[in-house]
Short mmCIF file of C-alpha atoms in Angstrom, two decimals:
data_model
loop_
_atom_site.label_atom_id
_atom_site.label_comp_id
_atom_site.label_asym_id
_atom_site.label_seq_id
_atom_site.Cartn_x
_atom_site.Cartn_y
_atom_site.Cartn_z
CA UNK D 1 -70.04 -45.99 46.70
CA UNK D 2 -71.49 -44.86 50.04
CA UNK D 3 -70.78 -46.76 53.23
CA UNK D 4 -72.82 -46.93 56.42
CA UNK D 5 -71.32 -43.64 57.64
CA UNK D 6 -72.15 -41.77 54.50
CA UNK D 7 -68.63 -41.65 53.13
CA UNK D 8 -68.25 -41.49 49.39
CA UNK D 9 -66.46 -44.55 48.12
CA UNK D 10 -65.54 -45.33 44.53
CA UNK D 11 -65.65 -48.89 43.29
CA UNK D 12 -62.93 -49.41 40.75
CA UNK D 13 -61.64 -52.33 38.80
CA UNK D 14 -58.15 -53.62 38.93
CA UNK D 15 -55.36 -55.15 36.96
CA UNK D 16 -56.00 -58.70 38.08
CA UNK D 17 -55.03 -62.03 36.63
CA UNK D 18 -58.06 -63.82 35.20
CA UNK D 19 -58.69 -67.26 36.79
CA UNK D 20 -58.79 -70.35 34.61
CA UNK D 21 -62.23 -70.65 33.06
CA UNK D 22 -64.53 -73.27 34.49
CA UNK D 23 -64.75 -76.15 32.02
CA UNK D 24 -68.21 -76.83 30.60
CA UNK D 25 -69.53 -80.27 29.95
CA UNK D 26 -71.22 -80.79 26.62
CA UNK D 27 -74.10 -83.05 25.63
CA UNK D 28 -75.63 -83.99 22.34
CA UNK D 29 -78.15 -81.16 22.25
CA UNK D 30 -76.90 -78.74 24.86
CA UNK D 31 -74.09 -77.43 27.07
CA UNK D 32 -74.22 -77.62 30.81
CA UNK D 33 -71.92 -76.21 33.54
CA UNK D 34 -69.72 -78.41 35.63
CA UNK D 35 -69.64 -77.55 39.32
CA UNK D 36 -66.55 -76.33 41.01
CA UNK D 37 -65.47 -77.85 44.28
CA UNK D 38 -67.57 -76.52 47.10
CA UNK D 39 -66.11 -74.46 49.92
CA UNK D 40 -65.76 -75.81 53.43
CA UNK D 41 -65.85 -72.43 55.12
CA UNK D 42 -68.50 -71.96 57.82
CA UNK D 43 -71.41 -69.61 57.12
CA UNK D 44 -70.71 -65.97 57.82
CA UNK D 45 -73.30 -63.31 58.59
CA UNK D 46 -72.70 -60.02 56.77
CA UNK D 47 -74.21 -56.60 57.15
CA UNK D 48 -76.33 -55.64 54.15
CA UNK D 49 -75.05 -52.45 52.50
CA UNK D 50 -76.08 -50.50 49.44
CA UNK D 51 -73.94 -49.36 46.57
CA UNK D 52 -74.41 -46.06 44.80
CA UNK D 53 -72.31 -45.01 41.87
CA UNK D 54 -71.96 -41.36 41.02
CA UNK D 55 -69.92 -41.71 37.87
CA UNK D 56 -69.07 -44.34 35.31
CA UNK D 57 -66.66 -46.95 36.56
CA UNK D 58 -63.44 -47.62 34.72
CA UNK D 59 -62.60 -51.05 33.44
CA UNK D 60 -59.30 -52.52 34.56
CA UNK D 61 -58.09 -52.47 30.97
CA UNK D 62 -58.50 -48.68 30.96
CA UNK D 63 -56.50 -48.20 34.15
CA UNK D 64 -53.81 -50.81 33.71
CA UNK D 65 -53.66 -52.12 30.09
CA UNK D 66 -52.65 -55.73 29.79
CA UNK D 67 -52.54 -58.41 27.15
CA UNK D 68 -55.59 -60.65 26.98
CA UNK D 69 -55.01 -64.33 27.71
CA UNK D 70 -54.74 -66.28 24.51
CA UNK D 71 -56.77 -69.30 25.68
CA UNK D 72 -59.52 -67.77 27.81
CA UNK D 73 -62.47 -65.49 27.13
CA UNK D 74 -64.63 -63.76 29.70
CA UNK D 75 -68.30 -64.67 29.99
CA UNK D 76 -69.51 -62.03 32.39
CA UNK D 77 -71.70 -59.81 30.22
CA UNK D 78 -75.45 -60.09 30.28
CA UNK D 79 -75.62 -60.76 26.54
CA UNK D 80 -73.20 -63.70 26.80
CA UNK D 81 -75.10 -65.25 29.68
CA UNK D 82 -78.40 -64.82 27.84
CA UNK D 83 -76.95 -66.29 24.66
CA UNK D 84 -75.63 -69.20 26.67
CA UNK D 85 -79.12 -69.98 27.90
CA UNK D 86 -80.64 -69.53 24.47
CA UNK D 87 -78.21 -72.17 23.25
CA UNK D 88 -78.56 -74.43 26.27
CA UNK D 89 -82.19 -74.36 27.22
CA UNK D 90 -84.62 -73.06 24.64
CA UNK D 91 -83.77 -75.78 22.13
CA UNK D 92 -84.82 -78.55 24.53
CA UNK D 93 -87.88 -77.11 26.26
CA UNK D 94 -90.25 -79.12 24.07
CA UNK D 95 -88.58 -82.47 24.74
CA UNK D 96 -87.84 -84.53 27.80
CA UNK D 97 -84.91 -82.33 28.74
CA UNK D 98 -85.02 -83.54 32.35
CA UNK D 99 -83.89 -86.95 31.19
CA UNK D 100 -80.76 -85.53 29.62
CA UNK D 101 -79.21 -84.68 33.01
CA UNK D 102 -78.22 -87.27 35.58
CA UNK D 103 -78.00 -85.05 38.69
CA UNK D 104 -80.24 -82.51 40.38
CA UNK D 105 -77.38 -80.01 40.16
CA UNK D 106 -77.30 -80.29 36.38
CA UNK D 107 -81.07 -80.03 36.06
CA UNK D 108 -81.05 -77.05 38.40
CA UNK D 109 -78.37 -75.36 36.26
CA UNK D 110 -80.73 -75.49 33.26
CA UNK D 111 -82.95 -72.97 35.05
CA UNK D 112 -80.16 -70.41 35.35
CA UNK D 113 -81.22 -67.19 33.59
CA UNK D 114 -84.06 -69.11 31.95
CA UNK D 115 -87.62 -67.89 31.46
CA UNK D 116 -88.86 -71.48 31.75
CA UNK D 117 -91.00 -71.68 34.93
CA UNK D 118 -89.63 -68.30 36.12
CA UNK D 119 -91.90 -66.86 38.85
CA UNK D 120 -90.03 -63.62 39.57
CA UNK D 121 -88.02 -61.07 37.58
CA UNK D 122 -85.32 -58.65 38.66
CA UNK D 123 -84.68 -55.23 37.18
CA UNK D 124 -80.95 -55.04 37.88
CA UNK D 125 -78.70 -52.02 37.49
CA UNK D 126 -79.11 -48.24 37.56
CA UNK D 127 -81.72 -46.52 35.42
CA UNK D 128 -80.59 -46.40 31.83
CA UNK D 129 -78.58 -49.58 32.22
CA UNK D 130 -81.14 -51.98 33.66
CA UNK D 131 -81.44 -55.62 32.66
CA UNK D 132 -84.54 -57.75 33.28
CA UNK D 133 -83.43 -61.13 34.57
CA UNK D 134 -85.63 -64.17 35.33
CA UNK D 135 -85.51 -66.07 38.62
CA UNK D 136 -87.10 -68.96 40.49
CA UNK D 137 -88.10 -68.22 44.07
CA UNK D 138 -87.43 -71.69 45.48
CA UNK D 139 -83.91 -71.95 44.03
CA UNK D 140 -83.01 -68.44 45.18
CA UNK D 141 -84.39 -69.01 48.68
CA UNK D 142 -82.32 -72.20 49.03
CA UNK D 143 -79.17 -70.29 48.07
CA UNK D 144 -79.59 -67.11 50.11
CA UNK D 145 -81.22 -66.26 53.45
CA UNK D 146 -81.98 -62.80 52.11
CA UNK D 147 -83.96 -64.22 49.19
CA UNK D 148 -85.67 -66.62 51.61
CA UNK D 149 -86.82 -63.72 53.77
CA UNK D 150 -87.81 -61.77 50.65
CA UNK D 151 -90.02 -64.55 49.24
CA UNK D 152 -91.08 -66.69 52.22
CA UNK D 153 -90.52 -64.58 55.34
CA UNK D 154 -93.14 -62.99 57.53
CA UNK D 155 -92.87 -59.71 55.63
CA UNK D 156 -92.58 -61.28 52.19
CA UNK D 157 -94.04 -59.28 49.31
CA UNK D 158 -95.57 -61.05 46.35
CA UNK D 159 -94.08 -58.86 43.63
CA UNK D 160 -93.54 -60.09 40.10
CA UNK D 161 -90.70 -57.60 39.53
CA UNK D 162 -88.05 -56.54 42.01
CA UNK D 163 -85.82 -53.54 41.36
CA UNK D 164 -82.14 -53.81 42.34
CA UNK D 165 -80.48 -50.53 41.26
CA UNK D 166 -77.30 -50.89 43.33
CA UNK D 167 -75.93 -54.12 41.82
CA UNK D 168 -74.33 -54.45 38.41
CA UNK D 169 -76.13 -56.90 36.08
CA UNK D 170 -72.98 -58.91 35.34
CA UNK D 171 -72.23 -59.26 39.07
CA UNK D 172 -75.83 -60.27 39.84
CA UNK D 173 -75.63 -62.92 37.13
CA UNK D 174 -72.33 -64.21 38.53
CA UNK D 175 -74.07 -64.63 41.90
CA UNK D 176 -77.07 -66.35 40.29
CA UNK D 177 -74.71 -68.69 38.44
CA UNK D 178 -73.22 -69.75 41.76
CA UNK D 179 -76.67 -70.26 43.33
CA UNK D 180 -78.08 -72.21 40.37
CA UNK D 181 -75.02 -74.03 39.00
CA UNK D 182 -72.66 -74.16 42.00
CA UNK D 183 -70.04 -72.56 39.77
CA UNK D 184 -67.79 -69.63 40.64
CA UNK D 185 -67.05 -67.51 37.57
CA UNK D 186 -65.03 -64.40 38.45
CA UNK D 187 -63.28 -61.85 36.28
CA UNK D 188 -61.09 -58.84 36.91
CA UNK D 189 -63.74 -56.37 35.82
CA UNK D 190 -66.58 -57.66 38.03
CA UNK D 191 -65.00 -59.27 41.08
CA UNK D 192 -65.57 -56.28 43.40
CA UNK D 193 -69.16 -55.85 42.26
CA UNK D 194 -69.69 -59.60 42.70
CA UNK D 195 -68.25 -59.38 46.22
CA UNK D 196 -70.71 -56.59 46.96
CA UNK D 197 -73.64 -58.68 45.67
CA UNK D 198 -72.49 -61.72 47.66
CA UNK D 199 -72.29 -59.60 50.81
CA UNK D 200 -75.66 -57.99 50.25
CA UNK D 201 -77.48 -61.28 49.70
CA UNK D 202 -75.40 -63.21 52.28
CA UNK D 203 -73.76 -65.78 50.03
CA UNK D 204 -70.64 -66.33 52.16
CA UNK D 205 -68.83 -68.95 50.09
CA UNK D 206 -69.00 -66.79 46.97
CA UNK D 207 -67.82 -63.82 49.02
CA UNK D 208 -64.82 -65.81 50.25
CA UNK D 209 -63.99 -66.85 46.68
CA UNK D 210 -64.03 -63.18 45.65
CA UNK D 211 -61.69 -62.26 48.51
CA UNK D 212 -59.31 -65.10 47.60
CA UNK D 213 -59.33 -63.91 43.99
CA UNK D 214 -58.42 -60.40 45.11
CA UNK D 215 -55.72 -61.54 47.53
CA UNK D 216 -53.90 -63.53 44.87
CA UNK D 217 -54.14 -60.58 42.46
CA UNK D 218 -52.78 -57.89 44.76
CA UNK D 219 -50.07 -55.60 43.43
CA UNK D 220 -48.77 -52.13 44.11
CA UNK D 221 -50.96 -50.83 41.29
CA UNK D 222 -54.26 -51.82 42.90
CA UNK D 223 -53.42 -52.11 46.61
CA UNK D 224 -54.56 -48.60 47.66
CA UNK D 225 -57.99 -48.77 46.04
CA UNK D 226 -58.46 -52.34 47.20
CA UNK D 227 -57.54 -51.23 50.73
CA UNK D 228 -60.41 -48.77 50.59
CA UNK D 229 -62.84 -51.44 49.40
CA UNK D 230 -61.66 -54.06 51.89
CA UNK D 231 -62.41 -51.67 54.75
CA UNK D 232 -65.86 -50.99 53.33
CA UNK D 233 -66.58 -54.71 52.97
CA UNK D 234 -65.14 -55.42 56.43
CA UNK D 235 -62.60 -58.00 55.25
CA UNK D 236 -59.73 -57.74 57.77
CA UNK D 237 -57.57 -60.43 56.14
CA UNK D 238 -57.73 -58.68 52.79
CA UNK D 239 -57.02 -55.35 54.49
CA UNK D 240 -53.89 -56.82 56.09
CA UNK D 241 -52.69 -58.15 52.71
CA UNK D 242 -53.16 -54.70 51.23
CA UNK D 243 -51.10 -53.10 53.98
CA UNK D 244 -48.29 -55.61 53.42
CA UNK D 245 -48.06 -54.60 49.77
CA UNK D 246 -48.41 -50.86 50.46
CA UNK D 247 -45.76 -50.88 53.20
CA UNK D 248 -43.18 -52.84 51.21
CA UNK D 249 -43.80 -51.20 47.82
CA UNK D 250 -44.92 -47.82 49.13
CA UNK D 251 -43.38 -45.66 46.42
CA UNK D 252 -44.91 -47.75 43.63
CA UNK D 253 -48.29 -47.76 45.37
CA UNK D 254 -48.24 -43.99 45.95
CA UNK D 255 -47.34 -43.34 42.31
CA UNK D 256 -50.08 -45.61 40.95
CA UNK D 257 -53.19 -44.21 39.28
CA UNK D 258 -55.31 -46.08 41.79
CA UNK D 259 -53.95 -44.01 44.67
CA UNK D 260 -55.67 -40.93 43.27
CA UNK D 261 -59.04 -42.73 43.37
CA UNK D 262 -59.17 -43.53 47.09
CA UNK D 263 -61.42 -41.67 49.54
CA UNK D 264 -60.13 -39.19 52.08
CA UNK D 265 -60.46 -41.65 54.99
CA UNK D 266 -58.16 -44.13 53.25
CA UNK D 267 -55.77 -41.30 52.34
CA UNK D 268 -55.56 -40.32 55.99
CA UNK D 269 -54.87 -43.91 57.10
CA UNK D 270 -52.04 -44.24 54.56
CA UNK D 271 -50.44 -40.91 55.51
CA UNK D 272 -50.55 -41.92 59.19
CA UNK D 273 -48.77 -45.19 58.44
CA UNK D 274 -45.58 -45.50 60.49
CA UNK D 275 -44.21 -48.41 58.44
CA UNK D 276 -44.62 -46.72 55.05
CA UNK D 277 -41.40 -47.54 53.20
CA UNK D 278 -41.08 -44.39 51.11
CA UNK D 279 -39.25 -41.10 50.92
CA UNK D 280 -41.31 -38.26 52.33
CA UNK D 281 -41.03 -36.24 49.11
CA UNK D 282 -42.79 -39.12 47.32
CA UNK D 283 -45.55 -39.02 49.94
CA UNK D 284 -45.91 -35.25 49.46
CA UNK D 285 -46.13 -35.46 45.67
CA UNK D 286 -48.64 -38.32 45.89
CA UNK D 287 -50.85 -36.24 48.18
CA UNK D 288 -50.79 -33.38 45.65
CA UNK D 289 -51.81 -35.78 42.86
CA UNK D 290 -54.68 -37.04 45.00
CA UNK D 291 -55.76 -33.46 45.76
CA UNK D 292 -55.90 -32.66 42.04
CA UNK D 293 -58.10 -35.70 41.39
CA UNK D 294 -60.31 -34.81 44.35
CA UNK D 295 -60.84 -31.30 42.98
CA UNK D 296 -62.08 -32.85 39.75
CA UNK D 297 -64.40 -35.22 41.64
CA UNK D 298 -65.87 -32.29 43.56
CA UNK D 299 -66.10 -30.25 40.33
CA UNK D 300 -63.75 -27.60 41.71
CA UNK D 301 -61.24 -25.64 39.69
CA UNK D 302 -57.85 -27.31 40.01
CA UNK D 303 -55.93 -24.57 41.80
CA UNK D 304 -53.40 -24.37 44.61
CA UNK D 305 -56.01 -23.01 47.03
CA UNK D 306 -58.50 -25.76 46.21
CA UNK D 307 -55.83 -28.45 46.53
CA UNK D 308 -55.08 -27.22 50.03
CA UNK D 309 -58.81 -27.02 50.73
CA UNK D 310 -59.55 -30.64 49.81
CA UNK D 311 -56.49 -31.88 51.70
CA UNK D 312 -57.60 -30.08 54.84
CA UNK D 313 -55.87 -31.18 58.04
CA UNK D 314 -54.59 -34.32 56.32
CA UNK D 315 -51.72 -32.21 54.94
CA UNK D 316 -50.17 -32.10 58.42
CA UNK D 317 -49.77 -35.90 58.36
CA UNK D 318 -47.10 -35.44 55.69
CA UNK D 319 -43.81 -35.35 57.56
CA UNK D 320 -42.40 -32.43 55.61
CA UNK D 321 -39.58 -31.60 58.06
CA UNK D 322 -38.14 -35.12 57.56
CA UNK D 323 -37.46 -34.47 53.86
CA UNK D 324 -33.98 -33.72 52.73
CA UNK D 325 -33.34 -29.98 52.56
CA UNK D 326 -32.88 -30.14 48.79
CA UNK D 327 -36.17 -32.00 48.33
CA UNK D 328 -38.00 -29.44 50.44
CA UNK D 329 -36.41 -26.39 48.81
CA UNK D 330 -36.84 -27.61 45.23
CA UNK D 331 -40.28 -29.20 45.52
CA UNK D 332 -42.45 -28.76 48.61
CA UNK D 333 -41.47 -25.14 49.31
CA UNK D 334 -42.28 -24.15 45.72
CA UNK D 335 -45.52 -26.12 45.39
CA UNK D 336 -47.64 -23.26 46.71
CA UNK D 337 -49.65 -25.66 48.89
CA UNK D 338 -47.75 -24.59 52.00
CA UNK D 339 -48.41 -21.14 53.37
CA UNK D 340 -45.61 -18.59 53.54
CA UNK D 341 -45.45 -18.87 57.34
CA UNK D 342 -45.29 -22.67 57.15
CA UNK D 343 -42.49 -22.51 54.60
CA UNK D 344 -40.48 -20.04 56.67
CA UNK D 345 -40.93 -22.06 59.86
CA UNK D 346 -39.80 -25.27 58.16
CA UNK D 347 -36.68 -23.55 56.78
CA UNK D 348 -35.94 -22.33 60.32
CA UNK D 349 -36.53 -25.84 61.64
CA UNK D 350 -33.82 -27.09 59.26
CA UNK D 351 -31.24 -24.41 60.09
CA UNK D 352 -31.91 -22.66 63.41
CA UNK D 353 -30.53 -23.79 66.74
CA UNK D 354 -33.83 -22.88 68.37
CA UNK D 355 -36.39 -24.69 66.26
CA UNK D 356 -39.94 -23.33 65.94
CA UNK D 357 -43.00 -25.43 66.77
CA UNK D 358 -44.59 -26.99 63.70
CA UNK D 359 -47.99 -28.50 63.02
CA UNK D 360 -46.35 -31.08 60.78
CA UNK D 361 -45.08 -34.36 62.23
CA UNK D 362 -41.31 -34.06 62.62
CA UNK D 363 -40.36 -37.64 63.46
CA UNK D 364 -39.26 -39.81 60.50
CA UNK D 365 -41.29 -42.89 59.68
CA UNK D 366 -39.82 -46.15 60.91
CA UNK D 367 -40.37 -47.87 57.58
CA UNK D 368 -39.69 -51.60 57.34
CA UNK D 369 -36.65 -53.44 58.63
CA UNK D 370 -35.17 -55.63 55.88
CA UNK D 371 -34.52 -59.30 56.62
CA UNK D 372 -31.68 -61.35 55.17
CA UNK D 373 -31.69 -64.93 53.98
CA UNK D 374 -28.11 -66.24 54.09
CA UNK D 375 -27.72 -69.47 52.14
CA UNK D 376 -24.10 -70.40 52.90
CA UNK D 377 -22.68 -71.84 56.11
CA UNK D 378 -19.17 -70.52 55.47
CA UNK D 379 -17.11 -68.53 52.98
CA UNK D 380 -13.54 -68.82 51.66
CA UNK D 381 -11.12 -67.50 49.06
CA UNK D 382 -8.38 -68.96 46.89
CA UNK D 383 -5.69 -67.48 44.70
CA UNK D 384 -7.59 -68.24 41.49
CA UNK D 385 -11.23 -67.67 42.55
CA UNK D 386 -13.68 -65.91 42.56
CA UNK D 387 -13.05 -63.98 39.31
CA UNK D 388 -15.42 -61.76 37.31
CA UNK D 389 -15.10 -60.88 33.67
CA UNK D 390 -18.65 -60.08 32.68
CA UNK D 391 -19.89 -63.57 33.42
CA UNK D 392 -23.21 -64.19 35.20
CA UNK D 393 -23.65 -65.62 38.69
CA UNK D 394 -27.19 -66.91 39.16
CA UNK D 395 -29.34 -68.98 41.54
CA UNK D 396 -33.02 -69.97 41.60
CA UNK D 397 -35.19 -69.69 44.71
CA UNK D 398 -38.77 -70.13 45.87
CA UNK D 399 -40.65 -69.12 49.04
CA UNK D 400 -43.70 -70.47 50.85
CA UNK D 401 -45.35 -67.08 51.43
CA UNK D 402 -45.41 -63.71 49.70
CA UNK D 403 -42.31 -61.59 50.25
CA UNK D 404 -40.71 -58.57 48.60
CA UNK D 405 -37.10 -58.85 47.46
CA UNK D 406 -35.34 -55.53 48.06
CA UNK D 407 -31.84 -56.50 46.93
CA UNK D 408 -28.96 -58.94 47.23
CA UNK D 409 -26.05 -59.21 49.65
CA UNK D 410 -22.81 -59.79 47.69
CA UNK D 411 -19.28 -60.75 48.63
CA UNK D 412 -16.42 -58.31 48.15
CA UNK D 413 -12.68 -58.36 47.59
CA UNK D 414 -10.48 -60.89 49.35
CA UNK D 415 -7.35 -58.84 48.54
CA UNK D 416 -8.04 -55.61 50.37
CA UNK D 417 -10.46 -52.80 49.61
CA UNK D 418 -11.92 -52.66 46.10
CA UNK D 419 -14.84 -51.31 44.14
CA UNK D 420 -17.24 -53.43 42.07
CA UNK D 421 -19.87 -52.61 39.47
CA UNK D 422 -22.94 -54.85 39.88
CA UNK D 423 -25.88 -55.42 37.56
CA UNK D 424 -28.56 -57.31 39.47
CA UNK D 425 -31.68 -58.87 37.96
CA UNK D 426 -34.72 -60.79 39.15
CA UNK D 427 -36.71 -62.92 36.71
CA UNK D 428 -39.68 -65.25 36.72
CA UNK D 429 -39.86 -67.80 33.91
CA UNK D 430 -37.62 -65.56 31.80
CA UNK D 431 -39.68 -62.39 32.45
CA UNK D 432 -37.63 -59.55 33.92
CA UNK D 433 -39.28 -58.26 37.11
CA UNK D 434 -36.59 -55.94 38.41
CA UNK D 435 -33.05 -54.83 37.72
CA UNK D 436 -30.54 -52.24 38.79
CA UNK D 437 -26.99 -51.19 37.96
CA UNK D 438 -24.92 -49.80 40.81
CA UNK D 439 -21.49 -49.82 42.42
CA UNK D 440 -20.44 -50.91 45.88
CA UNK D 441 -17.20 -50.65 47.83
CA UNK D 442 -15.85 -53.60 49.78
CA UNK D 443 -13.40 -53.20 52.64
CA UNK D 444 -11.54 -56.48 52.24
CA UNK D 445 -13.55 -58.34 54.88
CA UNK D 446 -15.68 -61.44 54.36
CA UNK D 447 -18.84 -59.46 55.10
CA UNK D 448 -21.62 -59.16 52.53
CA UNK D 449 -22.43 -55.80 50.94
CA UNK D 450 -26.01 -54.84 49.96
CA UNK D 451 -27.01 -53.92 46.43
CA UNK D 452 -30.61 -52.69 46.11
CA UNK D 453 -33.30 -52.74 43.46
CA UNK D 454 -34.94 -49.41 42.68
CA UNK D 455 -38.20 -50.80 44.10
CA UNK D 456 -38.81 -54.02 46.07
CA UNK D 457 -40.04 -56.84 43.83
CA UNK D 458 -43.12 -58.82 44.86
CA UNK D 459 -42.47 -62.58 45.08
CA UNK D 460 -45.39 -65.01 45.08
CA UNK D 461 -45.19 -68.35 46.92
CA UNK D 462 -44.48 -71.76 45.38
CA UNK D 463 -42.88 -70.43 42.20
CA UNK D 464 -39.17 -70.41 41.36
CA UNK D 465 -37.52 -67.07 40.57
CA UNK D 466 -34.04 -66.46 39.18
CA UNK D 467 -31.66 -64.08 40.97
CA UNK D 468 -28.68 -62.99 38.85
CA UNK D 469 -25.71 -60.65 39.13
CA UNK D 470 -22.99 -59.66 36.69
CA UNK D 471 -20.00 -58.24 38.57
CA UNK D 472 -17.11 -56.29 37.15
CA UNK D 473 -14.03 -55.86 39.31
CA UNK D 474 -10.30 -56.43 39.07
CA UNK D 475 -9.87 -58.10 42.43
CA UNK D 476 -10.62 -61.67 43.45
CA UNK D 477 -13.47 -61.99 45.94
CA UNK D 478 -14.69 -64.24 48.69
CA UNK D 479 -17.20 -66.95 47.76
CA UNK D 480 -19.67 -69.02 49.69
CA UNK D 481 -19.48 -72.73 50.38
CA UNK D 482 -21.51 -75.40 52.19
CA UNK D 483 -24.69 -74.05 50.62
CA UNK D 484 -28.13 -75.09 51.86
CA UNK D 485 -31.09 -76.10 49.67
CA UNK D 486 -33.58 -74.86 52.29
CA UNK D 487 -33.29 -71.94 54.70
CA UNK D 488 -35.82 -70.85 57.33
CA UNK D 489 -35.96 -67.05 57.87
CA UNK D 490 -38.53 -66.17 60.50
CA UNK D 491 -41.89 -67.31 59.11
CA UNK D 492 -40.59 -67.66 55.55
CA UNK D 493 -38.95 -70.77 54.08
CA UNK D 494 -36.60 -70.32 51.12
CA UNK D 495 -35.69 -73.15 48.75
CA UNK D 496 -32.73 -72.96 46.37
CA UNK D 497 -31.79 -74.76 43.17
CA UNK D 498 -29.17 -74.27 40.46
CA UNK D 499 -29.90 -71.95 37.54
CA UNK D 500 -29.02 -72.59 33.90
CA UNK D 501 -28.28 -68.84 33.59
CA UNK D 502 -25.23 -69.17 35.84
CA UNK D 503 -22.05 -69.07 33.72
CA UNK D 504 -19.52 -68.15 36.41
CA UNK D 505 -19.80 -71.19 38.67
CA UNK D 506 -22.42 -70.10 41.22
CA UNK D 507 -24.77 -72.88 42.33
CA UNK D 508 -26.51 -74.21 45.42
CA UNK D 509 -23.31 -75.50 47.05
CA UNK D 510 -21.12 -72.44 46.48
CA UNK D 511 -20.48 -69.15 44.70
CA UNK D 512 -21.86 -65.63 44.82
CA UNK D 513 -25.25 -64.11 45.84
CA UNK D 514 -24.92 -65.31 49.44
CA UNK D 515 -27.90 -63.25 50.64
CA UNK D 516 -31.38 -62.29 49.57
CA UNK D 517 -32.58 -59.10 51.26
CA UNK D 518 -36.36 -59.01 51.67
CA UNK D 519 -39.42 -57.62 53.44
CA UNK D 520 -42.10 -59.96 54.76
#
């Protein structure tokens, strides 16, 4: 994809959750679409941009394989849309089909992708993959100011065929379906291309639906590529959502396949990020993976010299001196990407009293500051509680906005210093989202002690999740009491309820797991 400044951009697909299919009404002789609720957003004026693809796009199933929903099938291919109209329209063209539909919307929907009364045709897609699609000038002009100018403006051209090489046929059909039927039919594989078409032809409500679809489908696996596209499409809200995911789940995002597909401008913006919550060695290795992919895109031999060449000055945004000495010595110093002088200077920077000047940034990233949701108003201990013998302490919680759970705060020994082994888990409807097994040392105080997941776990709003811990320790511990069902933490509201997984007595009113540690 090429933006207004001539930068090469690559439009990819993502591992997104498919929306529930729009239900179709059926009649005696035909099927007809039922309209979705219309948007109340005000009209938005968008800059018209063109899309150019240099290589075949990957489907989301190729990048991030996932199981297909058992009760839904996609209807985004040209053949399926055409077959739909063959079934719906051609069988009733010789009868009083107008009388079969009670509303103008339903009668208008009959014309969707229908040769009946078509007065214009579009050749959609790149050469070799074009599809010839019928249209009706009046309907299109009512749905889009661009089509109105094209057909009825002062510079209107009376062409029977219009070539549109920069829009995918399936995306163009999705836009036409919205214009004709007032239905929004999005899928993981075509949502970005549909957003592009909606922007190009100034169909703002469809564009907003595409953005909402993407926002609810964000994950660490697709956040980097989607960040690149959101900047191209000038969607600041979507861009901000992408940054929230990338900052909180930086290591997962940097290790994703999608990271290697971003353009150099997006790479630079990520490497400059002060709040990136990742070890610098992970940042360095991700940059090398990107450089290898960029060599292949530029048809260069994948070599150390070419990796350094495609990285250019961006390499100095990697804060190499902030790595641990072992990480630098065993990885970065032996990668070959750094010059001999750079390697020597960085070793001196680690060890010498008089440190040399470096081109690399030497100040560690700030990362994100974790927040804590404390659900008890007090804590206590008794001679016979709180014991652990492999039993599970568990609580359910929900939030009103997206957060990322980084770990739990747990109580420690009430009988002096002691060590505990903790297995923590986070589940949603029985599906394990994150777990970790670690040890922590308590000093005998009533303070909480953090136990972390390997990676922060993304938590969506308005859904209950189950937090569990199995502790193993000889000593009795403190426990919480006077628990709250609702806790306000900054801009996030947590709700708590008892979990059926809890077999050691923990509930809303008292027990273990006093704190949830999170990023927001």
